[in-house]
XYZ file of C-alpha atoms in Angstrom:
500
model
C -11.663 3.781 -28.544
C -9.764 3.573 -31.853
C -6.571 2.865 -29.951
C -8.290 0.071 -27.979
C -9.601 -1.490 -31.204
C -6.121 -1.244 -32.686
C -4.658 -3.061 -29.671
C -7.203 -5.878 -30.098
C -6.206 -6.587 -33.686
C -4.610 -10.020 -34.151
C -1.613 -8.698 -36.043
C -0.969 -6.233 -33.223
C -1.077 -9.081 -30.709
C 1.403 -11.092 -32.799
C 3.729 -8.084 -32.930
C 3.630 -7.678 -29.139
C 4.204 -11.397 -28.673
C 7.229 -11.232 -30.977
C 8.695 -8.401 -28.917
C 7.905 -9.781 -25.469
C 8.048 -13.559 -25.721
C 11.305 -13.543 -23.737
C 9.527 -12.018 -20.752
C 6.853 -14.716 -20.901
C 9.492 -17.443 -21.020
C 11.142 -15.770 -18.034
C 7.860 -15.899 -16.099
C 7.332 -19.630 -16.702
C 10.957 -20.429 -15.903
C 10.677 -18.349 -12.729
C 7.638 -20.352 -11.602
C 9.598 -23.596 -11.863
C 12.746 -22.244 -10.208
C 10.963 -20.370 -7.406
C 8.733 -23.319 -6.579
C 11.701 -25.598 -5.985
C 13.995 -23.115 -4.224
C 11.120 -22.449 -1.813
C 11.073 -26.227 -1.119
C 7.800 -26.972 -2.886
C 6.879 -30.651 -3.042
C 6.420 -32.520 -6.310
C 3.701 -35.013 -5.332
C 1.318 -32.482 -3.781
C 2.194 -29.500 -5.970
C -0.779 -27.155 -6.603
C -0.397 -27.610 -10.366
C -3.631 -25.869 -11.362
C -2.833 -22.734 -9.360
C 0.732 -22.654 -10.676
C -0.547 -22.816 -14.261
C -3.146 -20.117 -13.548
C -0.454 -17.865 -12.084
C 1.675 -18.420 -15.188
C -1.209 -17.453 -17.450
C -2.064 -14.359 -15.397
C 1.494 -13.045 -15.370
C 1.852 -13.837 -19.082
C -1.170 -11.628 -19.773
C 0.430 -8.902 -17.666
C 3.599 -9.121 -19.748
C 1.643 -8.902 -23.010
C -0.631 -6.020 -22.046
C 0.046 -3.044 -24.348
C -0.186 0.646 -23.603
C 1.349 3.363 -21.511
C 3.234 2.727 -18.287
C 0.458 3.876 -15.923
C -2.011 1.510 -17.607
C 0.417 -1.392 -17.490
C 1.029 -0.825 -13.781
C -2.741 -0.666 -13.222
C -3.223 -4.003 -14.980
C -0.258 -5.527 -13.114
C -1.765 -4.569 -9.750
C -5.282 -5.626 -10.676
C -4.431 -9.021 -12.219
C -1.674 -10.088 -9.834
C -3.690 -8.780 -6.886
C -6.710 -10.796 -7.970
C -4.677 -13.944 -7.394
C -4.307 -12.887 -3.748
C -7.959 -11.822 -3.461
C -9.068 -15.425 -3.742
C -5.976 -17.359 -2.654
C -4.852 -15.485 0.449
C -6.378 -17.598 3.248
C -9.321 -16.248 5.211
C -8.337 -13.172 7.246
C -4.634 -14.015 6.824
C -3.301 -10.463 6.672
C -2.534 -8.525 9.883
C -5.742 -7.645 11.757
C -7.845 -8.460 8.688
C -10.613 -9.848 10.890
C -10.912 -6.463 12.621
C -10.940 -4.653 9.265
C -13.550 -7.107 7.960
C -15.653 -6.444 11.059
C -15.422 -2.682 10.485
C -16.535 -3.154 6.859
C -19.503 -5.209 8.098
C -20.347 -2.438 10.568
C -20.127 0.236 7.856
C -22.284 -1.844 5.519
C -25.073 -1.428 8.094
C -24.786 2.357 7.788
C -22.626 3.020 10.864
C -19.868 5.496 10.017
C -17.933 5.484 13.265
C -16.928 2.950 15.874
C -19.523 2.781 18.688
C -18.905 4.291 22.104
C -20.347 1.366 24.042
C -19.597 -2.336 23.748
C -23.239 -3.313 23.418
C -23.519 -1.064 20.364
C -20.779 -2.875 18.455
C -23.160 -5.232 16.709
C -22.294 -6.586 13.279
C -23.529 -9.395 11.042
C -22.762 -12.787 12.534
C -20.819 -13.593 9.353
C -17.830 -12.744 11.533
C -18.468 -15.860 13.635
C -18.491 -18.129 10.577
C -15.392 -16.428 9.191
C -13.343 -16.709 12.378
C -14.334 -20.355 12.673
C -12.261 -21.046 9.539
C -9.529 -18.529 10.332
C -6.456 -18.803 8.030
C -7.992 -21.578 5.934
C -8.006 -21.238 2.122
C -11.388 -20.119 0.845
C -11.574 -23.155 -1.438
C -11.327 -25.486 1.574
C -13.835 -23.664 3.768
C -17.609 -24.029 3.954
C -18.185 -20.297 3.449
C -19.389 -20.880 -0.120
C -22.390 -22.670 1.380
C -23.099 -19.964 3.972
C -25.287 -17.069 2.791
C -24.538 -13.592 4.124
C -26.536 -13.107 7.304
C -28.841 -10.461 8.753
C -28.514 -11.582 12.387
C -26.251 -9.433 14.571
C -23.695 -10.288 17.222
C -21.573 -8.147 19.534
C -17.955 -8.014 18.386
C -15.473 -6.013 20.451
C -12.585 -6.531 18.010
C -13.927 -3.650 15.954
C -12.317 -1.263 18.467
C -8.929 -1.872 16.833
C -10.090 0.239 13.899
C -11.172 3.305 15.884
C -8.242 5.345 14.551
C -9.395 5.021 10.934
C -12.123 7.015 9.219
C -14.991 5.219 7.497
C -13.778 6.466 4.085
C -11.044 3.837 3.927
C -13.619 1.047 4.418
C -16.090 2.107 1.736
C -14.814 -0.246 -1.030
C -14.878 -3.274 1.281
C -18.340 -2.386 2.586
C -19.576 -1.962 -0.990
C -18.476 -5.521 -1.750
C -20.409 -6.819 1.244
C -23.503 -4.831 0.221
C -23.379 -6.295 -3.298
C -23.226 -9.784 -1.789
C -26.261 -9.006 0.386
C -28.176 -7.470 -2.497
C -27.859 -10.624 -4.581
C -28.042 -13.044 -1.603
C -24.550 -14.366 -2.274
C -22.370 -16.453 0.007
C -19.989 -15.214 2.702
C -17.165 -16.420 0.487
C -18.422 -14.165 -2.325
C -18.672 -11.199 0.051
C -15.033 -11.680 1.061
C -13.888 -11.896 -2.554
C -15.931 -8.839 -3.569
C -14.772 -6.780 -0.591
C -11.139 -7.616 -1.213
C -11.414 -7.033 -4.956
C -13.038 -3.597 -4.692
C -10.379 -2.583 -2.160
C -7.726 -3.695 -4.647
C -9.465 -1.850 -7.491
C -9.485 1.451 -5.584
C -5.775 1.059 -4.836
C -5.019 0.307 -8.494
C -7.018 3.329 -9.679
C -5.332 5.700 -7.210
C -1.892 4.423 -8.234
C -2.738 4.806 -11.922
C -3.764 8.435 -11.395
C -0.696 9.089 -9.239
C 1.671 7.769 -11.908
C 0.011 9.961 -14.554
C 0.484 12.973 -12.289
C 4.099 12.120 -11.437
C 5.185 12.100 -15.118
C 8.988 12.339 -14.853
C 9.060 10.347 -11.615
C 6.510 7.755 -12.684
C 8.965 4.868 -12.398
C 9.593 5.647 -8.735
C 5.882 5.512 -7.905
C 5.211 2.514 -10.139
C 8.056 0.490 -8.649
C 7.043 1.012 -5.015
C 3.343 0.572 -5.839
C 4.265 -2.900 -7.136
C 6.115 -3.819 -3.957
C 4.737 -7.296 -3.095
C 3.510 -6.089 0.293
C 1.657 -3.183 -1.347
C -0.283 -5.485 -3.679
C -0.779 -8.169 -1.022
C -2.261 -5.726 1.506
C -4.425 -4.041 -1.140
C -6.001 -7.428 -1.948
C -7.388 -7.753 1.580
C -9.846 -5.886 3.825
C -7.016 -3.777 5.252
C -7.606 -0.030 5.064
C -3.962 0.434 4.023
C -5.085 -0.074 0.426
C -6.781 3.314 0.265
C -4.283 5.095 2.524
C -1.295 3.854 0.502
C -3.054 4.774 -2.739
C -3.733 8.240 -1.346
C -0.076 8.620 -0.347
C 0.965 7.824 -3.919
C -1.590 10.302 -5.285
C -0.447 13.140 -3.001
C 3.193 12.546 -3.945
C 2.200 12.423 -7.618
C 0.402 15.755 -7.202
C 3.508 17.285 -5.634
C 5.582 16.163 -8.627
C 2.964 17.688 -10.942
C 2.959 21.009 -9.068
C 6.756 21.215 -9.255
C 6.602 20.920 -13.051
C 3.427 22.965 -13.528
C 3.830 26.406 -15.073
C 1.301 28.070 -12.785
C 0.130 26.861 -9.376
C -3.431 27.869 -8.472
C -5.112 28.302 -5.094
C -7.294 25.331 -5.966
C -4.175 23.172 -6.420
C -2.990 24.112 -2.937
C -6.363 23.541 -1.252
C -6.805 20.194 -3.018
C -3.371 19.068 -1.833
C -4.227 20.086 1.732
C -7.644 18.399 1.565
C -6.114 15.103 0.427
C -3.503 15.393 3.192
C -6.281 15.855 5.741
C -8.124 12.816 4.371
C -4.887 10.848 4.701
C -4.519 12.004 8.317
C -7.760 10.190 9.186
C -6.218 6.949 7.887
C -2.520 7.255 8.827
C -2.101 10.205 11.158
C 1.711 10.667 11.022
C 1.373 11.213 7.277
C -0.547 14.458 7.935
C 2.917 16.030 7.842
C 3.062 15.358 4.106
C 1.157 18.644 3.746
C 4.479 20.309 4.606
C 5.651 19.618 1.057
C 3.665 22.707 0.034
C 6.291 24.871 1.715
C 8.934 23.498 -0.620
C 7.313 24.135 -3.963
C 9.459 26.156 -6.423
C 9.879 29.684 -5.055
C 9.606 31.297 -8.474
C 6.031 29.980 -8.819
C 4.842 31.433 -5.517
C 4.176 34.992 -4.425
C 3.325 36.412 -1.005
C -0.393 35.674 -1.423
C 0.322 32.077 -2.449
C 2.496 31.594 0.630
C -0.368 32.940 2.740
C -2.719 30.411 1.147
C -0.145 27.671 1.856
C 0.186 28.668 5.513
C -3.595 28.744 5.931
C -3.934 25.358 4.202
C -1.223 23.757 6.332
C -2.588 25.270 9.558
C -6.131 24.070 8.875
C -4.896 20.616 7.907
C -2.834 20.226 11.084
C -5.543 21.632 13.371
C -8.308 19.501 11.895
C -5.963 16.504 11.881
C -5.305 16.987 15.603
C -9.045 17.314 16.223
C -9.558 14.007 14.429
C -6.774 12.419 16.486
C -8.406 13.635 19.703
C -11.799 12.272 18.649
C -10.362 8.957 17.449
C -8.235 8.428 20.556
C -11.184 9.195 22.850
C -13.589 6.765 21.173
C -13.959 3.460 22.982
C -11.540 4.255 25.786
C -13.785 2.231 28.082
C -13.527 -0.733 25.711
C -9.744 -0.822 25.467
C -8.052 -2.953 28.080
C -5.720 -0.595 29.927
C -2.106 -1.622 30.334
C -0.702 0.016 33.476
C 2.816 -0.287 32.042
C 1.948 2.025 29.119
C 1.882 5.691 30.075
C 2.990 8.285 27.480
C 3.559 11.054 30.051
C 5.728 8.879 32.282
C 7.559 7.586 29.226
C 8.423 11.129 28.116
C 9.867 11.836 31.575
C 11.766 8.547 31.532
C 13.124 9.371 28.071
C 14.349 12.806 29.206
C 16.240 11.106 32.012
C 17.823 8.714 29.518
C 18.161 11.081 26.560
C 21.612 9.821 25.536
C 20.381 6.250 25.130
C 17.256 7.449 23.322
C 19.153 9.568 20.788
C 21.530 6.694 20.092
C 18.561 4.407 19.494
C 16.918 6.934 17.131
C 20.127 7.398 15.129
C 20.548 3.645 14.780
C 16.921 3.196 13.714
C 17.216 5.898 11.044
C 20.542 4.552 9.746
C 19.138 1.056 9.222
C 15.664 2.252 8.249
C 15.531 1.089 4.624
C 17.128 -2.389 4.946
C 15.332 -3.182 8.221
C 11.898 -1.926 7.208
C 12.111 -3.398 3.714
C 12.876 -6.739 5.320
C 9.777 -6.285 7.473
C 7.807 -5.598 4.305
C 8.709 -9.107 3.139
C 6.957 -10.863 6.029
C 3.412 -12.003 5.305
C 0.383 -13.620 6.896
C 0.274 -12.781 10.586
C 4.098 -12.505 10.420
C 4.261 -16.269 9.938
C 6.112 -16.633 6.635
C 8.311 -14.521 4.423
C 10.344 -14.192 1.267
C 14.092 -14.701 1.449
C 14.620 -12.184 -1.332
C 15.020 -8.935 0.616
C 18.592 -8.182 -0.419
C 17.855 -9.055 -4.031
C 14.918 -6.630 -3.889
C 17.103 -3.914 -2.344
C 19.562 -4.338 -5.236
C 16.698 -4.111 -7.744
C 15.192 -1.086 -5.998
C 18.578 0.647 -5.873
C 19.069 0.204 -9.615
C 15.768 1.948 -10.315
C 15.764 4.656 -7.664
C 19.479 5.498 -7.772
C 20.852 4.475 -11.165
C 17.950 4.990 -13.579
C 18.382 8.404 -15.305
C 15.553 10.866 -14.796
C 14.839 14.366 -15.983
C 15.952 16.803 -13.301
C 12.906 18.666 -11.990
C 13.759 19.098 -8.299
C 15.935 21.970 -7.132
C 18.029 21.721 -3.983
C 15.165 23.511 -2.212
C 12.660 20.864 -3.335
C 15.021 18.029 -2.380
C 15.684 19.470 1.059
C 11.942 19.733 1.671
C 11.270 16.159 0.577
C 14.009 14.878 2.896
C 12.799 16.980 5.847
C 9.174 15.915 5.395
C 10.268 12.268 5.068
C 12.248 12.556 8.291
C 9.338 14.223 10.094
C 6.872 11.516 9.024
C 9.345 8.787 9.951
C 9.815 10.249 13.420
C 6.043 10.563 13.750
C 5.604 6.860 12.997
C 8.417 5.816 15.346
C 7.344 8.069 18.227
C 3.728 6.926 17.960
C 4.866 3.348 18.526
C 7.402 4.365 21.157
C 4.961 6.328 23.311
C 1.680 4.482 22.752
C 2.507 0.807 22.276
C 5.347 -0.081 24.654
C 5.931 0.020 28.444
C 7.546 3.046 30.096
C 10.978 1.484 30.527
C 11.048 -0.201 27.109
C 13.298 2.029 25.021
C 12.622 0.469 21.642
C 10.439 0.924 18.588
C 8.962 -2.554 18.838
C 5.785 -3.136 16.844
C 6.649 -0.839 13.928
C 6.060 -2.734 10.681
C 7.840 -2.216 7.380
C 4.606 -1.494 5.494
C 4.154 1.712 7.512
C 7.059 3.225 5.554
C 5.876 2.581 2.000
C 5.259 6.315 1.559
C 8.751 7.084 2.869
C 10.279 4.748 0.281
C 8.537 6.753 -2.448
C 9.580 10.146 -1.082
C 13.222 9.144 -0.683
C 13.117 7.578 -4.140
C 12.313 11.013 -5.596
C 15.643 12.445 -4.458
C 17.931 9.413 -4.593
C 18.877 9.276 -8.277
C 22.415 10.316 -9.239
C 21.980 10.422 -13.028
C 19.880 12.989 -14.861
C 18.684 13.006 -18.450
C 18.041 16.085 -20.531
C 15.798 14.403 -23.084
C 12.748 12.597 -21.738
C 11.117 11.700 -25.069
C 9.273 8.396 -25.317
C 11.095 6.013 -27.658
C 10.980 2.348 -28.609
C 13.789 1.783 -26.108
C 11.616 3.349 -23.417
C 8.944 0.735 -24.070
C 11.569 -1.993 -23.770
C 12.875 -0.492 -20.537
C 9.360 -0.353 -19.098
C 8.830 -4.010 -19.957
C 12.022 -4.893 -18.090
C 10.952 -2.811 -15.079
C 7.502 -4.399 -14.988
C 8.882 -7.904 -15.456
C 11.270 -7.374 -12.549
C 8.531 -5.983 -10.289
C 6.127 -8.783 -11.165
C 8.836 -11.373 -10.528
C 8.770 -10.494 -6.815
C 4.950 -10.526 -6.708
C 5.023 -13.924 -8.411
C 7.556 -15.121 -5.840
C 5.202 -14.116 -3.027
C 2.263 -15.891 -4.652
C 4.264 -19.109 -5.049
C 5.445 -18.828 -1.453
C 1.791 -18.502 -0.386
C 0.846 -21.608 -2.396
C 3.607 -23.617 -0.726
C 2.546 -22.374 2.707
C -1.160 -23.228 2.340
C -1.960 -25.208 -0.801
C 0.217 -28.325 -0.687
C -2.569 -30.750 0.184
């Protein structure tokens, strides 16, 4: 509390402003430059929103404190701009995720088995009637959240996700109902609470990661990460959980003594993640690559039991999730996993060549996909600039060496296993038998992989990791750079939807 009071003192604010005014000037200059290079018009420029964005990012630049708190504030404030200004249901499948949150808000934990049971509040009808319109231009502010129910089959798209990842969004809807607020308010509240959970998980993850905090903070501030978190998409919680699990692994590597509780907690979080993004269940394999000198035979037994239970229960969840609503899903006769496996065996040479090519171009191709927004309708032409920025941080920025060759090998192997899990899921389940491609795989699926590879990609180590004044300056530069790309996305969104 004393530290907070100290930060609020006027003379402290003046001191921060003196140190960081250059970053604020950079933000305002960036707004002008980005608006015009993205072909924004002068006559119909959304001046009020541009000024608001400038003020928000200026506050972000001025916020004092430790790195994990500054990242938290960056996510929360910049994300709030998207909470209200991202058009209605304008993130991939957001209408389905919104429908699932409505269903959960009525007390239903799992997707129904029969179509006639998939009844949700008819808010979904009003929302889809103004699909992709800015909230400010819709009539949803005049529509109170409803009690009437309608059948909505689109909810089936979420059958592979546990109810846990929809709790923040459903809480927002319940608050709107409790106070008889508008549908517009329920959307804002649902999105905001989803964003808040993501920000809190990232904050905790960065604190756990310690030495590798800049890796986690940088990827957590990827524009797509913040953009998705500020929607009804369940990726907010799953991505936050990925960051937390990786942060815990970093903590265990540096910890003097690893307890059984540490191992079980890691496995439990991995199992929770499996119910949201199944291929990431393999992240539990990191336990096998903890420092050998901190593990004895009994600890390895605990690890094997933890991993086995996680994988078995994860497979049980997959079986349950894949069986739900089979009668509701329109069958595509061209999609048959068994036949596709046989076809792949017959064309193994072509398949292996395709896999090798996909892995080789993984980072540039998937990062580019992570810069496409809306329902893949508009993007940022800054991918290569972002790759250069990301490379400087993940490869060039000196870090204290905490990973042995054993740890590094494990991180790479687990990353490869998860990547193959993601690719093979799409290959077998989404595309026709004779289609030998990984079509449909989006860049945002690999956000966790970017973090894992970032842990082992640096080529410079530092022996002294003490916090200095220069460290604070470096963190300001890192945060300014990360927020520049988020700002660019927000301006691109304004140009796409708010030039009226």
